[in-house]
XYZ file of N, CA and C in Angstrom:
363
model
N 104.454 103.239 82.873
C 104.082 104.125 84.104
C 102.536 103.876 84.359
N 102.234 102.940 85.380
C 100.954 102.574 85.599
C 100.811 102.794 87.239
N 99.761 103.514 87.548
C 99.547 103.801 89.003
C 98.135 103.842 89.162
N 97.587 103.309 90.257
C 96.230 103.375 90.953
C 96.430 103.912 92.334
N 95.455 104.902 92.615
C 95.381 105.701 93.788
C 93.972 105.525 94.355
N 93.860 104.744 95.573
C 92.499 104.573 96.150
C 92.408 105.917 97.062
N 91.073 106.336 97.295
C 90.929 107.237 98.308
C 89.348 107.135 98.690
N 88.926 107.714 99.819
C 87.476 108.031 100.144
C 87.266 107.228 101.349
N 88.293 106.330 101.793
C 87.896 105.654 103.223
C 87.866 106.404 104.377
N 87.430 105.998 105.440
C 87.264 106.476 106.852
C 86.492 105.768 107.810
N 85.788 106.372 108.794
C 85.220 106.026 109.832
C 83.757 106.162 109.616
N 82.931 105.312 109.648
C 81.489 105.306 109.398
C 80.721 104.542 110.310
N 79.613 105.014 110.807
C 78.613 104.267 111.521
C 77.880 103.109 110.632
N 77.440 102.116 111.382
C 76.657 101.071 110.712
C 75.536 101.747 110.001
N 75.274 101.251 108.765
C 74.178 101.869 108.234
C 74.356 103.137 107.285
N 75.754 103.703 107.458
C 76.248 104.708 106.636
C 76.871 104.260 105.404
N 77.219 105.397 104.589
C 77.715 105.228 103.451
C 79.113 105.762 103.130
N 79.862 105.207 102.145
C 81.065 105.948 101.773
C 81.166 105.645 100.360
N 81.968 106.582 99.657
C 82.318 106.458 98.132
C 83.668 106.338 97.938
N 84.370 105.312 97.609
C 85.684 105.050 97.324
C 85.839 105.270 95.868
N 87.270 106.027 95.560
C 87.579 106.327 94.396
C 88.885 105.549 94.039
N 89.096 105.216 92.800
C 90.386 104.462 92.315
C 90.718 105.250 90.893
N 91.743 106.202 91.021
C 92.216 106.992 90.128
C 93.496 106.302 89.442
N 93.260 106.409 88.022
C 94.464 105.824 87.337
C 95.420 106.958 86.729
N 96.685 106.392 86.454
C 97.468 107.528 85.892
C 98.558 106.485 85.047
N 98.918 107.029 83.931
C 99.840 106.222 83.150
C 99.284 105.301 82.115
N 97.926 105.203 82.197
C 97.323 104.304 81.231
C 95.974 104.765 81.162
N 95.043 104.359 80.077
C 93.750 104.730 79.865
C 92.835 103.738 80.553
N 92.013 104.177 81.478
C 91.364 103.166 82.427
C 90.380 102.261 81.528
N 89.779 102.979 80.646
C 88.631 102.239 80.015
C 89.114 101.047 79.102
N 90.454 100.733 78.758
C 90.920 99.614 78.259
C 90.913 98.489 79.406
N 90.683 98.751 80.589
C 91.157 97.757 81.689
C 89.781 97.403 82.443
N 89.419 96.281 82.746
C 88.664 95.705 83.784
C 89.384 96.205 85.297
N 88.558 96.793 86.127
C 89.135 97.182 87.403
C 88.184 96.493 88.549
N 88.954 96.046 89.402
C 88.166 95.215 90.573
C 88.528 95.921 91.960
N 87.683 95.705 92.795
C 87.911 96.293 94.169
C 87.888 95.062 94.886
N 88.853 95.110 95.971
C 89.333 93.998 97.035
C 89.316 94.466 98.217
N 89.170 93.761 99.204
C 89.497 94.170 100.542
C 90.152 93.026 101.478
N 90.772 93.514 102.383
C 91.281 92.569 103.394
C 91.327 93.043 104.793
N 90.743 92.301 105.731
C 90.666 92.597 107.041
C 91.649 91.929 107.762
N 92.067 92.359 109.050
C 93.085 91.668 109.854
C 92.541 90.116 110.024
N 93.443 89.230 109.840
C 93.285 87.796 109.850
C 92.419 87.131 109.097
N 92.121 87.882 107.916
C 91.349 87.190 106.869
C 91.963 87.302 105.487
N 91.726 86.471 104.519
C 92.128 86.502 103.181
C 91.571 87.706 102.507
N 92.298 88.017 101.452
C 91.792 89.113 100.540
C 90.521 88.793 99.715
N 89.665 89.318 99.629
C 88.394 89.208 99.119
C 88.045 90.206 98.033
N 87.624 89.629 96.865
C 87.184 90.386 95.638
C 85.672 90.521 95.891
N 85.470 91.894 96.006
C 84.020 92.529 96.273
C 83.378 92.882 95.000
N 84.044 93.446 93.914
C 83.297 93.883 92.838
C 84.375 94.113 91.718
N 83.836 94.248 90.493
C 84.349 94.353 89.301
C 83.677 95.097 88.297
N 84.432 95.927 87.295
C 83.616 96.499 86.269
C 84.521 96.290 85.002
N 83.984 95.580 83.996
C 84.526 95.170 82.784
C 85.078 96.478 81.849
N 86.056 96.126 81.052
C 86.389 97.204 80.122
C 85.549 97.473 78.878
N 84.966 96.247 78.520
C 84.325 96.189 77.067
C 83.062 96.822 77.048
N 82.180 96.106 78.026
C 80.765 96.640 78.060
C 80.365 97.145 79.341
N 81.118 97.393 80.207
C 80.903 97.913 81.484
C 80.123 97.127 82.360
N 79.965 95.647 82.136
C 79.423 94.688 83.050
C 79.991 94.768 84.296
N 79.263 94.539 85.435
C 79.620 94.638 86.739
C 79.258 93.290 87.412
N 80.324 93.132 88.576
C 80.161 91.884 89.358
C 80.314 92.231 90.741
N 79.469 91.416 91.520
C 79.717 91.642 92.989
C 79.625 90.427 93.769
N 80.288 90.500 94.978
C 80.285 89.395 95.801
C 78.823 89.351 96.390
N 78.387 88.082 96.887
C 77.302 87.909 97.360
C 77.009 88.773 98.686
N 78.205 89.056 99.364
C 78.179 89.730 100.645
C 77.866 91.286 100.518
N 78.062 91.671 99.056
C 77.832 93.106 99.109
C 76.751 93.370 98.050
N 76.061 92.608 97.453
C 75.019 92.847 96.430
C 74.036 93.402 96.977
N 73.454 94.507 96.419
C 72.465 95.342 96.817
C 72.857 96.324 97.821
N 74.105 96.333 98.131
C 74.508 97.369 98.953
C 75.502 98.257 98.292
N 76.497 97.848 97.517
C 77.547 98.328 96.825
C 77.294 98.454 95.298
N 77.862 99.660 94.939
C 77.567 99.988 93.385
C 79.170 100.292 92.796
N 79.505 99.670 91.783
C 80.967 100.008 91.190
C 80.349 100.939 89.785
N 81.246 101.940 89.533
C 80.972 102.489 88.323
C 82.226 103.146 87.762
N 82.255 103.643 86.565
C 83.395 104.211 86.111
C 83.208 105.612 85.292
N 84.060 106.497 85.417
C 83.976 107.694 84.586
C 85.352 107.980 84.026
N 85.203 107.471 82.704
C 86.306 107.329 81.916
C 86.973 108.855 81.591
N 86.170 109.941 81.487
C 86.588 111.185 81.498
C 87.640 111.542 82.506
N 87.164 111.095 83.786
C 88.097 111.432 85.120
C 89.189 110.326 85.254
N 89.082 109.229 84.403
C 89.960 108.060 84.467
C 89.918 107.493 85.852
N 88.701 107.355 86.290
C 88.503 106.935 87.680
C 87.364 105.779 87.815
N 87.474 104.938 88.672
C 86.477 103.881 88.986
C 86.016 104.198 90.376
N 84.694 104.061 90.797
C 84.165 104.368 92.017
C 83.630 103.051 92.610
N 83.457 103.062 93.892
C 82.617 102.025 94.627
C 81.738 102.799 95.644
N 80.564 102.900 95.372
C 79.554 103.373 96.337
C 79.208 102.337 97.282
N 79.395 102.534 98.552
C 78.890 101.647 99.627
C 78.147 102.225 100.519
N 76.922 101.580 100.490
C 75.664 101.926 101.298
C 75.470 100.803 102.401
N 74.640 101.257 103.074
C 74.194 100.342 104.337
C 75.510 99.513 104.809
N 76.544 100.170 105.345
C 77.598 99.476 105.654
C 77.426 98.909 106.963
N 78.210 97.654 106.990
C 78.151 96.979 108.406
C 79.500 96.756 109.078
N 79.568 96.382 110.105
C 80.922 96.265 110.846
C 81.911 95.187 110.137
N 81.246 94.206 109.532
C 81.974 93.354 108.746
C 82.538 93.807 107.524
N 82.186 94.905 106.988
C 82.871 95.527 105.863
C 84.129 96.098 106.184
N 84.524 96.411 107.621
C 85.766 96.865 107.852
C 86.885 96.290 107.304
N 87.731 96.901 106.505
C 88.843 96.368 105.774
C 89.662 97.321 105.214
N 90.838 97.042 104.708
C 91.558 98.052 103.801
C 90.920 97.544 102.310
N 90.584 98.295 101.554
C 89.952 98.299 100.254
C 91.190 98.856 99.194
N 91.359 98.003 98.118
C 92.454 98.120 97.114
C 91.552 97.947 95.881
N 92.059 98.709 94.898
C 91.691 98.557 93.465
C 92.819 97.930 92.861
N 92.552 97.218 91.608
C 93.608 96.766 90.925
C 92.967 96.459 89.473
N 93.936 96.480 88.428
C 93.681 95.989 87.164
C 93.258 94.480 87.228
N 92.113 93.893 86.649
C 91.649 92.685 87.120
C 91.103 91.883 85.865
N 90.878 90.517 86.136
C 90.007 89.764 85.296
C 88.795 89.578 85.954
N 87.702 89.958 85.583
C 86.400 90.080 86.228
C 85.853 88.651 86.218
N 85.385 88.028 87.339
C 84.772 86.793 87.460
C 84.227 86.553 88.893
N 84.164 85.300 89.119
C 83.418 85.055 90.320
C 84.320 84.156 91.301
N 85.273 85.004 92.100
C 85.453 86.092 92.320
C 86.348 86.787 91.228
N 86.468 88.198 91.286
C 87.295 88.746 90.278
C 88.919 88.483 90.770
N 89.757 88.571 89.856
C 91.149 88.370 90.091
C 92.053 89.551 89.823
N 92.789 90.149 90.591
C 93.610 91.128 90.521
C 95.106 90.590 89.799
N 95.502 90.982 88.726
C 96.800 90.607 88.237
C 97.638 91.563 87.747
N 97.467 92.792 87.714
C 98.130 93.835 87.265
C 98.755 94.759 88.264
N 98.172 96.042 88.206
C 98.711 97.064 89.007
C 97.647 97.139 90.164
N 98.041 97.447 91.310
C 97.534 97.495 92.501
C 97.725 98.912 93.072
N 96.627 99.502 93.701
C 96.810 100.792 94.661
C 97.316 100.351 95.894
N 97.437 101.489 96.737
C 98.045 101.298 98.033
C 96.944 101.027 99.093
N 95.631 101.104 98.913
C 94.630 100.801 99.761
C 94.117 102.001 100.472
N 92.917 101.970 100.896
C 92.233 102.951 101.763
C 91.511 102.248 102.876
N 91.692 102.700 104.159
C 90.889 102.031 105.153
C 89.552 102.545 105.320
N 88.662 101.448 105.471
C 87.276 101.550 105.795
C 86.959 101.113 107.152
N 86.268 101.806 108.053
C 86.208 101.339 109.409
C 84.600 101.473 109.678
N 83.878 100.667 110.132
C 82.457 100.758 110.196
C 82.297 100.335 111.754
N 82.073 101.122 112.609
C 81.850 100.978 113.821
C 81.039 102.111 114.578
N 80.215 101.544 115.567
C 79.391 102.550 116.472
C 80.034 103.568 117.233
């Protein structure tokens, strides 16, 4: 029984911030690398960030470096994505998944249902 649930999306103005959560159940999160992915209408799914299971190393797509921060709280079995300085091009459905962290990260295991992020004036 493995489940990931994303939350925290919503409507925000350009330059604003959101914090997404990826809550795990049925497994211990700290054994897995977790990636954040996004998909906008008419665009391919994009890996935006990843956090490793072993040493906590983090990875970011060039498009979000300096604006997004991934972190994990093993006590809460949750991975977070802090998104600052949001741009309209960040608008997408955001997903988390058990992943292989790389450039870009690859989701290969369990996926959440996604949470909508809309950045608009």
